[in-house]
């Protein structure tokens, strides 16, 4: 070997990527070259430090609730698809969207909790009362089941016209929330995450129930109401000064 | 080999790089993580081996409680992979969640030919590498937020100093160089594997690796 080996050659030596002859040649050089030996020593120090880094780092918050909620949403989506005969290709997307929403978790409004828990309670009531939940679409008796609040905002109605426009509006508003996230304190973030889990489950349950009973007016209205609530909360959360 | 206190042939360069792929939670200090949501008796947590296999089997059959326990066992490794590869704590949390959701969906197809932990860690790597939509944001954020990341990465590990500097220096590497360094020097994948993962030639992997190490050394030596 003439002169010093290249830096790449030394790295390959450290990574045990040289053949036997190359290794022997380089070691012969190292035996007489303090410069290259010192280089090897420094590289080994770095590798030693890298090897000593902890392999596991615990996250600062419990990620399991978000994971479970996303899995729940995927299960509900698969169930709904199976009921309606639709291809269950949206299950993965639903889980991904749910996970994203949960990791966004940025409603700076404590009021969200009350509104969303109310939605869940209504869903639970409807599901627990099959006689009420199975009212046909034509049945307009307002006393037969709990009635969610009327959707009065014309803009909300328009947004809710299709699943796609709802999802797009929701995603856009959540992105706006994401941009303002740094101003939130951890306690609010934790509260918001819990609330978001509630509404996601409510939406998933309502969607699944509606898939089983597509003519149920109460469930359809409930789903629309839950979506409207979510959009409204997102809107309020992204409003300056909240 | 001269006698200078260093064994130039072994064990670090070889055994470290070649066998780390076998590293799993087994080799590290075991720390359950569930933040008190479900009371889990630490002594009943699986220390890997048959217990872990049993949990995997139960989770495959749809047992959510078993899956929760798998999460408790494995989240630290998954989060570390996501954190170091992404360089951003919020991104790492999201990617960790996505990895476990994907694991739940993929468990039915997991045939046990590889170790569950190796499979899971590979899912995490893929989740980060395929997360193209956040790449631009990540690159912008890394320069703003390495301190926060390092508090979480090194603060709990109990060994300050060099480790903090090293984690910070890794977080500040250019994304391509950082990914190759983390995958090779920390996670123990081979250069060929990394090339396939990243869709680049092995020679490019090597060039990025050497560049990353040089940058790390420069930063550490400049800071010391």
CSV table of C-alpha atoms in Angstrom, one decimal:
chain,number,residue,atom,x,y,z
A,1,UNK,CA,0.0,0.0,0.0
A,2,UNK,CA,1.4,3.4,-0.9
A,3,UNK,CA,0.3,6.3,1.2
A,4,UNK,CA,-2.6,6.4,3.6
A,5,UNK,CA,-5.7,4.4,2.9
A,6,UNK,CA,-8.8,6.5,1.9
A,7,UNK,CA,-11.4,7.5,4.5
A,8,UNK,CA,-13.8,5.2,2.8
A,9,UNK,CA,-11.4,2.3,3.1
A,10,UNK,CA,-11.0,2.9,6.8
A,11,UNK,CA,-14.8,3.0,7.2
A,12,UNK,CA,-15.1,-0.3,5.3
A,13,UNK,CA,-12.5,-1.8,7.6
A,14,UNK,CA,-14.5,-0.6,10.6
A,15,UNK,CA,-17.6,-2.1,9.1
A,16,UNK,CA,-15.9,-5.4,8.3
A,17,UNK,CA,-16.6,-5.0,4.6
A,18,UNK,CA,-13.0,-5.7,3.4
A,19,UNK,CA,-11.9,-9.0,2.1
A,20,UNK,CA,-9.2,-10.9,3.9
A,21,UNK,CA,-6.4,-9.6,1.7
A,22,UNK,CA,-7.6,-6.0,1.9
A,23,UNK,CA,-7.9,-6.3,5.7
A,24,UNK,CA,-4.4,-7.7,6.1
A,25,UNK,CA,-2.9,-5.0,3.9
A,26,UNK,CA,-4.6,-2.2,5.9
A,27,UNK,CA,-3.6,-3.7,9.2
A,28,UNK,CA,0.0,-3.8,8.0
A,29,UNK,CA,-0.3,-0.1,7.4
A,30,UNK,CA,-2.0,0.6,10.7
A,31,UNK,CA,0.9,-1.1,12.5
A,32,UNK,CA,3.2,1.6,11.3
A,33,UNK,CA,1.0,4.6,10.9
A,34,UNK,CA,0.0,6.6,14.0
A,35,UNK,CA,-2.2,9.0,11.9
A,36,UNK,CA,-4.5,6.2,10.6
A,37,UNK,CA,-4.5,4.4,13.9
A,38,UNK,CA,-5.7,7.6,15.6
A,39,UNK,CA,-8.4,7.9,13.0
A,40,UNK,CA,-9.5,4.4,13.6
A,41,UNK,CA,-9.6,5.0,17.3
A,42,UNK,CA,-11.8,8.1,16.9
A,43,UNK,CA,-14.2,6.3,14.6
A,44,UNK,CA,-14.4,3.4,17.1
A,45,UNK,CA,-15.2,5.9,19.9
A,46,UNK,CA,-18.1,7.2,17.8
A,47,UNK,CA,-19.3,3.7,17.1
A,48,UNK,CA,-19.1,2.8,20.7
A,49,UNK,CA,-21.1,5.9,21.7
A,50,UNK,CA,-23.7,5.1,19.1
A,51,UNK,CA,-23.9,1.5,20.3
A,52,UNK,CA,-24.4,2.8,23.9
A,53,UNK,CA,-27.5,4.8,23.0
A,54,UNK,CA,-30.7,3.5,24.6
A,55,UNK,CA,-32.5,1.2,22.2
A,56,UNK,CA,-35.9,2.1,23.7
A,57,UNK,CA,-37.2,5.6,24.4
A,58,UNK,CA,-40.6,5.8,26.1
A,59,UNK,CA,-43.0,8.4,24.6
A,60,UNK,CA,-44.0,11.2,26.9
A,61,UNK,CA,-47.7,10.4,26.6
A,62,UNK,CA,-49.7,7.3,26.4
A,63,UNK,CA,-50.3,6.6,22.7
A,64,UNK,CA,-52.5,3.6,23.3
A,65,UNK,CA,-55.9,5.4,23.4
A,66,UNK,CA,-55.3,6.9,20.0
A,67,UNK,CA,-54.2,3.5,18.6
A,68,UNK,CA,-57.3,1.8,20.0
A,69,UNK,CA,-59.6,4.5,18.7
A,70,UNK,CA,-58.1,4.2,15.2
A,71,UNK,CA,-58.5,0.4,15.4
A,72,UNK,CA,-62.1,0.8,16.5
A,73,UNK,CA,-62.8,3.1,13.6
A,74,UNK,CA,-61.3,0.6,11.2
A,75,UNK,CA,-63.3,-2.2,12.7
A,76,UNK,CA,-66.5,-0.1,12.4
A,77,UNK,CA,-65.6,0.7,8.8
A,78,UNK,CA,-65.1,-2.9,7.9
A,79,UNK,CA,-68.4,-3.8,9.6
A,80,UNK,CA,-70.2,-1.1,7.7
A,81,UNK,CA,-68.7,-2.2,4.4
A,82,UNK,CA,-69.6,-5.8,5.1
A,83,UNK,CA,-73.2,-4.8,5.8
A,84,UNK,CA,-73.6,-2.6,2.8
A,85,UNK,CA,-71.8,-4.9,0.5
A,86,UNK,CA,-69.2,-2.2,-0.4
A,87,UNK,CA,-65.6,-3.2,-0.8
A,88,UNK,CA,-63.8,-2.8,2.5
A,89,UNK,CA,-61.0,-0.9,0.9
A,90,UNK,CA,-61.7,2.2,3.0
A,91,UNK,CA,-60.9,0.5,6.3
A,92,UNK,CA,-57.2,1.3,6.1
A,93,UNK,CA,-57.9,4.8,5.1
A,94,UNK,CA,-60.5,5.2,7.9
A,95,UNK,CA,-58.0,4.0,10.4
A,96,UNK,CA,-55.3,6.3,9.1
A,97,UNK,CA,-57.6,9.3,9.1
A,98,UNK,CA,-58.7,8.5,12.6
A,99,UNK,CA,-55.1,8.1,13.8
A,100,UNK,CA,-54.3,11.4,12.2
A,101,UNK,CA,-57.2,13.2,13.8
A,102,UNK,CA,-56.3,11.8,17.1
A,103,UNK,CA,-52.7,12.8,16.9
A,104,UNK,CA,-53.8,16.2,15.8
A,105,UNK,CA,-56.0,16.5,18.9
A,106,UNK,CA,-56.1,20.3,19.1
A,107,UNK,CA,-59.5,21.5,20.1
A,108,UNK,CA,-58.8,24.3,22.6
A,109,UNK,CA,-62.4,24.2,23.9
A,110,UNK,CA,-63.4,22.5,27.0
A,111,UNK,CA,-67.0,22.7,25.8
A,112,UNK,CA,-66.2,20.1,23.3
A,113,UNK,CA,-66.3,17.5,26.0
A,114,UNK,CA,-69.9,18.1,26.9
A,115,UNK,CA,-71.1,18.3,23.3
A,116,UNK,CA,-69.3,15.2,22.3
A,117,UNK,CA,-70.3,13.1,25.3
A,118,UNK,CA,-73.9,14.2,24.6
A,119,UNK,CA,-73.6,12.8,21.1
A,120,UNK,CA,-72.3,9.5,22.4
A,121,UNK,CA,-75.0,9.3,25.0
A,122,UNK,CA,-77.6,9.7,22.2
A,123,UNK,CA,-76.0,7.0,20.1
A,124,UNK,CA,-76.0,4.7,23.1
A,125,UNK,CA,-79.6,5.4,23.8
A,126,UNK,CA,-80.6,4.7,20.2
A,127,UNK,CA,-78.6,1.5,20.0
A,128,UNK,CA,-80.0,0.3,23.3
A,129,UNK,CA,-83.5,0.8,22.1
A,130,UNK,CA,-84.0,-1.1,18.9
A,131,UNK,CA,-87.7,-0.3,18.8
A,132,UNK,CA,-86.9,3.4,18.6
A,133,UNK,CA,-83.8,3.0,16.4
A,134,UNK,CA,-85.7,1.0,13.8
A,135,UNK,CA,-88.2,3.7,13.1
A,136,UNK,CA,-88.6,3.9,9.4
A,137,UNK,CA,-87.7,7.0,7.4
A,138,UNK,CA,-91.3,7.9,7.0
A,139,UNK,CA,-92.0,8.0,10.7
A,140,UNK,CA,-91.9,11.6,11.7
A,141,UNK,CA,-93.1,11.2,15.2
A,142,UNK,CA,-90.7,13.5,17.1
A,143,UNK,CA,-91.4,11.9,20.5
A,144,UNK,CA,-90.5,8.3,19.6
A,145,UNK,CA,-86.8,8.7,20.2
A,146,UNK,CA,-84.3,11.3,21.5
A,147,UNK,CA,-84.0,14.0,18.9
A,148,UNK,CA,-80.6,15.5,18.2
A,149,UNK,CA,-80.5,19.3,17.8
A,150,UNK,CA,-81.6,20.6,14.4
A,151,UNK,CA,-78.9,21.5,11.9
A,152,UNK,CA,-79.7,25.0,11.1
A,153,UNK,CA,-76.6,26.4,9.5
A,154,UNK,CA,-77.0,26.5,5.7
A,155,UNK,CA,-73.3,26.3,5.2
A,156,UNK,CA,-73.0,23.2,7.4
A,157,UNK,CA,-75.8,21.6,5.4
A,158,UNK,CA,-74.0,22.2,2.2
A,159,UNK,CA,-70.8,20.8,3.6
A,160,UNK,CA,-72.5,17.8,4.9
A,161,UNK,CA,-74.1,17.0,1.5
A,162,UNK,CA,-71.5,14.4,0.7
A,163,UNK,CA,-69.0,12.3,2.7
A,164,UNK,CA,-66.2,13.6,0.6
A,165,UNK,CA,-66.9,17.2,1.2
A,166,UNK,CA,-67.3,16.6,4.9
A,167,UNK,CA,-64.0,14.8,5.1
A,168,UNK,CA,-62.3,17.5,3.1
A,169,UNK,CA,-63.7,20.3,5.4
A,170,UNK,CA,-62.8,18.3,8.5
A,171,UNK,CA,-59.2,17.7,7.3
A,172,UNK,CA,-58.7,21.3,6.3
A,173,UNK,CA,-59.9,22.6,9.7
A,174,UNK,CA,-57.7,20.1,11.5
A,175,UNK,CA,-54.8,21.2,9.5
A,176,UNK,CA,-55.5,24.8,10.6
A,177,UNK,CA,-55.6,23.6,14.2
A,178,UNK,CA,-52.3,21.8,13.8
A,179,UNK,CA,-50.7,25.1,12.7
A,180,UNK,CA,-51.8,26.7,16.0
A,181,UNK,CA,-51.0,23.8,18.3
A,182,UNK,CA,-47.9,25.2,20.0
A,183,UNK,CA,-50.1,27.6,22.0
A,184,UNK,CA,-51.9,24.9,23.9
A,185,UNK,CA,-51.0,23.6,27.3
A,186,UNK,CA,-50.6,19.8,27.9
A,187,UNK,CA,-53.7,19.6,30.0
A,188,UNK,CA,-55.8,21.0,27.3
A,189,UNK,CA,-54.2,18.7,24.8
A,190,UNK,CA,-55.0,15.7,27.0
A,191,UNK,CA,-58.6,16.8,27.4
A,192,UNK,CA,-59.0,17.4,23.7
A,193,UNK,CA,-57.6,14.0,22.9
A,194,UNK,CA,-60.2,12.4,25.2
A,195,UNK,CA,-63.0,14.4,23.6
A,196,UNK,CA,-61.8,13.6,20.1
A,197,UNK,CA,-61.8,9.9,20.9
A,198,UNK,CA,-65.4,10.2,22.1
A,199,UNK,CA,-66.6,11.9,18.9
A,200,UNK,CA,-64.7,9.5,16.7
A,201,UNK,CA,-66.3,6.6,18.4
A,202,UNK,CA,-69.7,8.2,18.2
A,203,UNK,CA,-69.3,8.8,14.5
A,204,UNK,CA,-68.1,5.3,13.9
A,205,UNK,CA,-70.9,3.8,15.9
A,206,UNK,CA,-73.5,5.9,14.2
A,207,UNK,CA,-72.1,5.1,10.8
A,208,UNK,CA,-72.0,1.4,11.5
A,209,UNK,CA,-75.5,1.4,12.9
A,210,UNK,CA,-76.8,3.3,9.9
A,211,UNK,CA,-75.2,0.8,7.6
A,212,UNK,CA,-77.2,-1.9,9.3
A,213,UNK,CA,-80.3,0.1,9.3
A,214,UNK,CA,-80.1,2.5,6.3
A,215,UNK,CA,-83.7,3.6,6.5
A,216,UNK,CA,-83.4,4.8,10.1
A,217,UNK,CA,-84.2,8.5,10.1
A,218,UNK,CA,-83.0,9.1,13.6
A,219,UNK,CA,-79.6,7.5,13.0
A,220,UNK,CA,-79.1,9.4,9.8
A,221,UNK,CA,-80.0,12.6,11.5
A,222,UNK,CA,-77.7,11.8,14.4
A,223,UNK,CA,-74.8,11.1,12.1
A,224,UNK,CA,-75.3,14.4,10.3
A,225,UNK,CA,-75.6,16.1,13.7
A,226,UNK,CA,-72.4,14.6,15.0
A,227,UNK,CA,-70.6,15.7,11.8
A,228,UNK,CA,-72.1,19.2,12.1
A,229,UNK,CA,-71.0,19.3,15.8
A,230,UNK,CA,-67.5,18.3,14.9
A,231,UNK,CA,-67.2,20.9,12.1
A,232,UNK,CA,-68.6,23.6,14.3
A,233,UNK,CA,-66.2,22.7,17.1
A,234,UNK,CA,-63.3,22.7,14.7
A,235,UNK,CA,-64.4,26.0,13.3
A,236,UNK,CA,-64.6,27.5,16.8
A,237,UNK,CA,-61.3,26.1,17.7
A,238,UNK,CA,-59.6,27.6,14.7
A,239,UNK,CA,-61.2,31.0,15.2
A,240,UNK,CA,-58.6,33.6,16.3
A,241,UNK,CA,-58.7,34.4,19.9
A,242,UNK,CA,-60.0,31.1,21.2
B,1,UNK,CA,-2.2,-5.0,15.5
B,2,UNK,CA,-0.4,-2.7,17.8
B,3,UNK,CA,-1.0,-2.8,21.5
B,4,UNK,CA,-2.6,0.6,22.2
B,5,UNK,CA,-5.5,-0.4,24.4
B,6,UNK,CA,-7.8,-0.9,21.5
B,7,UNK,CA,-8.7,-4.2,20.0
B,8,UNK,CA,-9.0,-3.2,16.4
B,9,UNK,CA,-10.5,-6.5,15.2
B,10,UNK,CA,-13.3,-6.9,17.6
B,11,UNK,CA,-15.8,-6.7,19.0
B,12,UNK,CA,-17.4,-3.4,18.2
B,13,UNK,CA,-17.2,-3.2,14.5
B,14,UNK,CA,-18.3,-6.7,13.9
B,15,UNK,CA,-20.5,-8.0,16.7
B,16,UNK,CA,-22.2,-4.7,17.2
B,17,UNK,CA,-23.1,-4.1,13.6
B,18,UNK,CA,-23.9,-7.7,12.7
B,19,UNK,CA,-25.8,-8.9,15.7
B,20,UNK,CA,-27.8,-5.8,16.7
B,21,UNK,CA,-30.5,-7.0,14.3
B,22,UNK,CA,-31.2,-9.6,16.9
B,23,UNK,CA,-31.5,-7.0,19.6
B,24,UNK,CA,-35.0,-6.7,21.0
B,25,UNK,CA,-36.6,-5.6,24.2
B,26,UNK,CA,-34.9,-8.6,25.7
B,27,UNK,CA,-31.5,-6.9,25.7
B,28,UNK,CA,-32.7,-3.6,27.1
B,29,UNK,CA,-34.0,-2.7,30.5
B,30,UNK,CA,-37.6,-3.6,30.4
B,31,UNK,CA,-40.0,-0.8,31.2
B,32,UNK,CA,-43.7,-1.2,30.8
B,33,UNK,CA,-45.6,1.8,29.6
B,34,UNK,CA,-49.3,2.2,30.0
B,35,UNK,CA,-49.4,5.4,32.1
B,36,UNK,CA,-51.7,3.7,34.5
B,37,UNK,CA,-54.6,3.4,32.1
B,38,UNK,CA,-54.9,-0.3,32.8
B,39,UNK,CA,-53.3,-1.7,35.9
B,40,UNK,CA,-50.7,-4.1,34.7
B,41,UNK,CA,-48.7,-6.1,37.0
B,42,UNK,CA,-45.1,-5.6,36.0
B,43,UNK,CA,-44.2,-9.1,37.2
B,44,UNK,CA,-46.8,-10.6,34.8
B,45,UNK,CA,-45.5,-8.8,31.8
B,46,UNK,CA,-43.8,-11.0,29.3
B,47,UNK,CA,-40.1,-11.1,29.4
B,48,UNK,CA,-40.2,-12.2,25.7
B,49,UNK,CA,-39.9,-15.7,24.5
B,50,UNK,CA,-42.9,-18.0,24.9
B,51,UNK,CA,-45.0,-15.3,26.7
B,52,UNK,CA,-44.6,-12.9,23.9
B,53,UNK,CA,-45.4,-15.6,21.3
B,54,UNK,CA,-48.5,-16.3,23.3
B,55,UNK,CA,-49.5,-12.6,23.3
B,56,UNK,CA,-48.9,-12.4,19.6
B,57,UNK,CA,-51.1,-15.5,19.0
B,58,UNK,CA,-53.9,-14.0,21.1
B,59,UNK,CA,-53.7,-10.7,19.4
B,60,UNK,CA,-53.8,-12.4,16.0
B,61,UNK,CA,-57.0,-14.0,17.1
B,62,UNK,CA,-58.5,-10.5,17.9
B,63,UNK,CA,-57.7,-10.2,21.6
B,64,UNK,CA,-57.4,-6.5,22.2
B,65,UNK,CA,-56.1,-6.9,25.8
B,66,UNK,CA,-53.2,-9.0,24.5
B,67,UNK,CA,-52.5,-6.3,21.9
B,68,UNK,CA,-52.5,-3.7,24.6
B,69,UNK,CA,-49.8,-5.7,26.4
B,70,UNK,CA,-47.8,-6.0,23.2
B,71,UNK,CA,-48.0,-2.3,23.0
B,72,UNK,CA,-46.7,-1.9,26.5
B,73,UNK,CA,-43.8,-4.2,25.7
B,74,UNK,CA,-42.8,-2.8,22.4
B,75,UNK,CA,-43.7,0.9,22.3
B,76,UNK,CA,-40.3,2.1,23.6
B,77,UNK,CA,-38.4,0.5,20.7
B,78,UNK,CA,-40.9,1.6,18.1
B,79,UNK,CA,-40.9,5.1,19.4
B,80,UNK,CA,-37.1,5.3,19.5
B,81,UNK,CA,-37.0,4.2,15.8
B,82,UNK,CA,-39.6,6.8,14.8
B,83,UNK,CA,-38.0,9.5,16.9
B,84,UNK,CA,-34.5,9.1,15.6
B,85,UNK,CA,-35.5,8.5,12.0
B,86,UNK,CA,-37.9,11.5,11.9
B,87,UNK,CA,-36.0,13.8,14.2
B,88,UNK,CA,-39.3,15.2,15.6
B,89,UNK,CA,-41.2,14.2,18.7
B,90,UNK,CA,-44.7,15.0,17.5
B,91,UNK,CA,-44.1,13.2,14.2
B,92,UNK,CA,-42.7,10.3,16.1
B,93,UNK,CA,-45.8,10.0,18.2
B,94,UNK,CA,-48.0,10.0,15.2
B,95,UNK,CA,-45.8,7.5,13.4
B,96,UNK,CA,-45.7,5.2,16.4
B,97,UNK,CA,-49.5,5.3,16.5
B,98,UNK,CA,-49.7,4.5,12.8
B,99,UNK,CA,-47.2,1.7,13.2
B,100,UNK,CA,-49.3,0.0,15.9
B,101,UNK,CA,-52.5,0.4,14.0
B,102,UNK,CA,-50.8,-1.1,11.0
B,103,UNK,CA,-49.5,-3.9,13.2
B,104,UNK,CA,-53.0,-4.7,14.4
B,105,UNK,CA,-54.2,-4.9,10.8
B,106,UNK,CA,-51.2,-6.9,9.7
B,107,UNK,CA,-51.1,-9.4,12.5
B,108,UNK,CA,-53.4,-11.7,10.6
B,109,UNK,CA,-50.8,-12.0,7.9
B,110,UNK,CA,-47.9,-12.3,10.3
B,111,UNK,CA,-46.8,-15.9,9.9
B,112,UNK,CA,-44.2,-16.0,12.6
B,113,UNK,CA,-41.4,-16.7,10.2
B,114,UNK,CA,-39.5,-13.8,11.6
B,115,UNK,CA,-39.5,-12.6,15.2
B,116,UNK,CA,-42.5,-10.5,16.0
B,117,UNK,CA,-40.3,-7.7,17.3
B,118,UNK,CA,-38.2,-7.6,14.1
B,119,UNK,CA,-41.4,-7.5,12.1
B,120,UNK,CA,-42.8,-4.7,14.2
B,121,UNK,CA,-39.6,-2.7,14.0
B,122,UNK,CA,-39.5,-3.0,10.3
B,123,UNK,CA,-43.1,-1.8,10.2
B,124,UNK,CA,-42.0,1.3,12.1
B,125,UNK,CA,-39.1,1.9,9.7
B,126,UNK,CA,-41.4,1.6,6.7
B,127,UNK,CA,-44.0,3.9,8.3
B,128,UNK,CA,-41.4,6.6,8.7
B,129,UNK,CA,-39.8,6.1,5.2
B,130,UNK,CA,-43.2,6.0,3.5
B,131,UNK,CA,-44.4,9.1,5.3
B,132,UNK,CA,-43.5,11.4,2.4
B,133,UNK,CA,-46.2,13.9,3.1
B,134,UNK,CA,-44.5,15.2,6.2
B,135,UNK,CA,-40.9,15.1,4.9
B,136,UNK,CA,-40.8,18.8,4.0
B,137,UNK,CA,-42.3,19.8,7.4
B,138,UNK,CA,-39.9,17.5,9.2
B,139,UNK,CA,-36.8,19.0,7.6
B,140,UNK,CA,-38.0,22.4,8.5
B,141,UNK,CA,-38.8,21.5,12.1
B,142,UNK,CA,-35.6,19.5,12.9
B,143,UNK,CA,-33.7,22.7,13.0
B,144,UNK,CA,-36.2,24.3,15.4
B,145,UNK,CA,-36.9,21.5,17.8
B,146,UNK,CA,-34.0,19.2,18.5
B,147,UNK,CA,-33.7,20.4,22.0
B,148,UNK,CA,-37.2,19.2,22.9
B,149,UNK,CA,-36.5,15.9,21.3
B,150,UNK,CA,-33.3,15.4,23.1
B,151,UNK,CA,-34.8,16.1,26.5
B,152,UNK,CA,-37.1,13.2,25.9
B,153,UNK,CA,-34.5,11.0,24.2
B,154,UNK,CA,-31.7,11.5,26.7
B,155,UNK,CA,-33.3,12.9,29.8
B,156,UNK,CA,-34.8,9.6,30.9
B,157,UNK,CA,-31.9,7.5,29.8
B,158,UNK,CA,-30.0,8.7,32.8
B,159,UNK,CA,-26.7,9.3,31.1
B,160,UNK,CA,-26.3,13.0,30.1
B,161,UNK,CA,-23.3,14.5,28.4
B,162,UNK,CA,-22.1,12.7,25.4
B,163,UNK,CA,-25.4,10.9,24.8
B,164,UNK,CA,-27.3,14.2,24.7
B,165,UNK,CA,-24.7,15.7,22.4
B,166,UNK,CA,-24.9,12.6,20.2
B,167,UNK,CA,-28.7,12.5,20.0
B,168,UNK,CA,-28.7,16.2,19.2
B,169,UNK,CA,-26.0,15.8,16.5
B,170,UNK,CA,-28.0,12.9,15.0
B,171,UNK,CA,-31.2,14.9,15.0
B,172,UNK,CA,-29.4,17.7,13.2
B,173,UNK,CA,-28.0,15.5,10.4
B,174,UNK,CA,-29.4,16.0,6.9
B,175,UNK,CA,-32.4,13.6,6.6
B,176,UNK,CA,-30.9,11.2,4.2
B,177,UNK,CA,-27.7,10.8,6.1
B,178,UNK,CA,-29.5,10.6,9.4
B,179,UNK,CA,-31.8,7.8,8.1
B,180,UNK,CA,-28.9,5.7,6.9
B,181,UNK,CA,-26.9,6.2,10.1
B,182,UNK,CA,-29.8,5.3,12.3
B,183,UNK,CA,-30.7,2.3,10.3
B,184,UNK,CA,-27.1,1.0,10.1
B,185,UNK,CA,-25.2,2.1,13.2
B,186,UNK,CA,-28.1,2.0,15.6
B,187,UNK,CA,-30.7,-0.4,14.2
B,188,UNK,CA,-28.3,-2.8,12.6
B,189,UNK,CA,-29.7,-3.2,9.2
B,190,UNK,CA,-27.2,-4.2,6.5
B,191,UNK,CA,-26.3,-1.7,3.8
B,192,UNK,CA,-28.0,-3.8,1.2
B,193,UNK,CA,-31.2,-3.9,3.2
B,194,UNK,CA,-31.1,-0.1,3.7
B,195,UNK,CA,-30.5,0.4,0.0
B,196,UNK,CA,-33.7,-1.6,-0.7
B,197,UNK,CA,-35.7,0.2,1.9
B,198,UNK,CA,-34.7,3.6,0.6
B,199,UNK,CA,-34.6,2.7,-3.0
B,200,UNK,CA,-31.0,3.7,-3.5
B,201,UNK,CA,-27.8,1.9,-4.5
B,202,UNK,CA,-25.7,0.3,-1.8
B,203,UNK,CA,-22.9,2.6,-2.8
B,204,UNK,CA,-25.1,5.6,-2.1
B,205,UNK,CA,-25.9,4.1,1.3
B,206,UNK,CA,-22.3,3.8,2.1
B,207,UNK,CA,-21.6,7.3,0.9
B,208,UNK,CA,-24.4,8.7,3.1
B,209,UNK,CA,-23.2,6.7,6.1
B,210,UNK,CA,-19.7,7.9,5.8
B,211,UNK,CA,-20.9,11.4,5.4
B,212,UNK,CA,-23.1,11.1,8.5
B,213,UNK,CA,-20.3,9.8,10.6
B,214,UNK,CA,-18.0,12.5,9.5
B,215,UNK,CA,-20.6,15.2,10.3
B,216,UNK,CA,-21.2,13.6,13.7
B,217,UNK,CA,-17.6,13.5,14.5
B,218,UNK,CA,-17.1,17.1,13.4
B,219,UNK,CA,-20.0,18.3,15.5
B,220,UNK,CA,-19.0,16.3,18.6
B,221,UNK,CA,-15.3,17.3,18.4
B,222,UNK,CA,-16.3,21.0,17.7
B,223,UNK,CA,-18.5,20.9,20.8
B,224,UNK,CA,-16.0,19.2,23.1
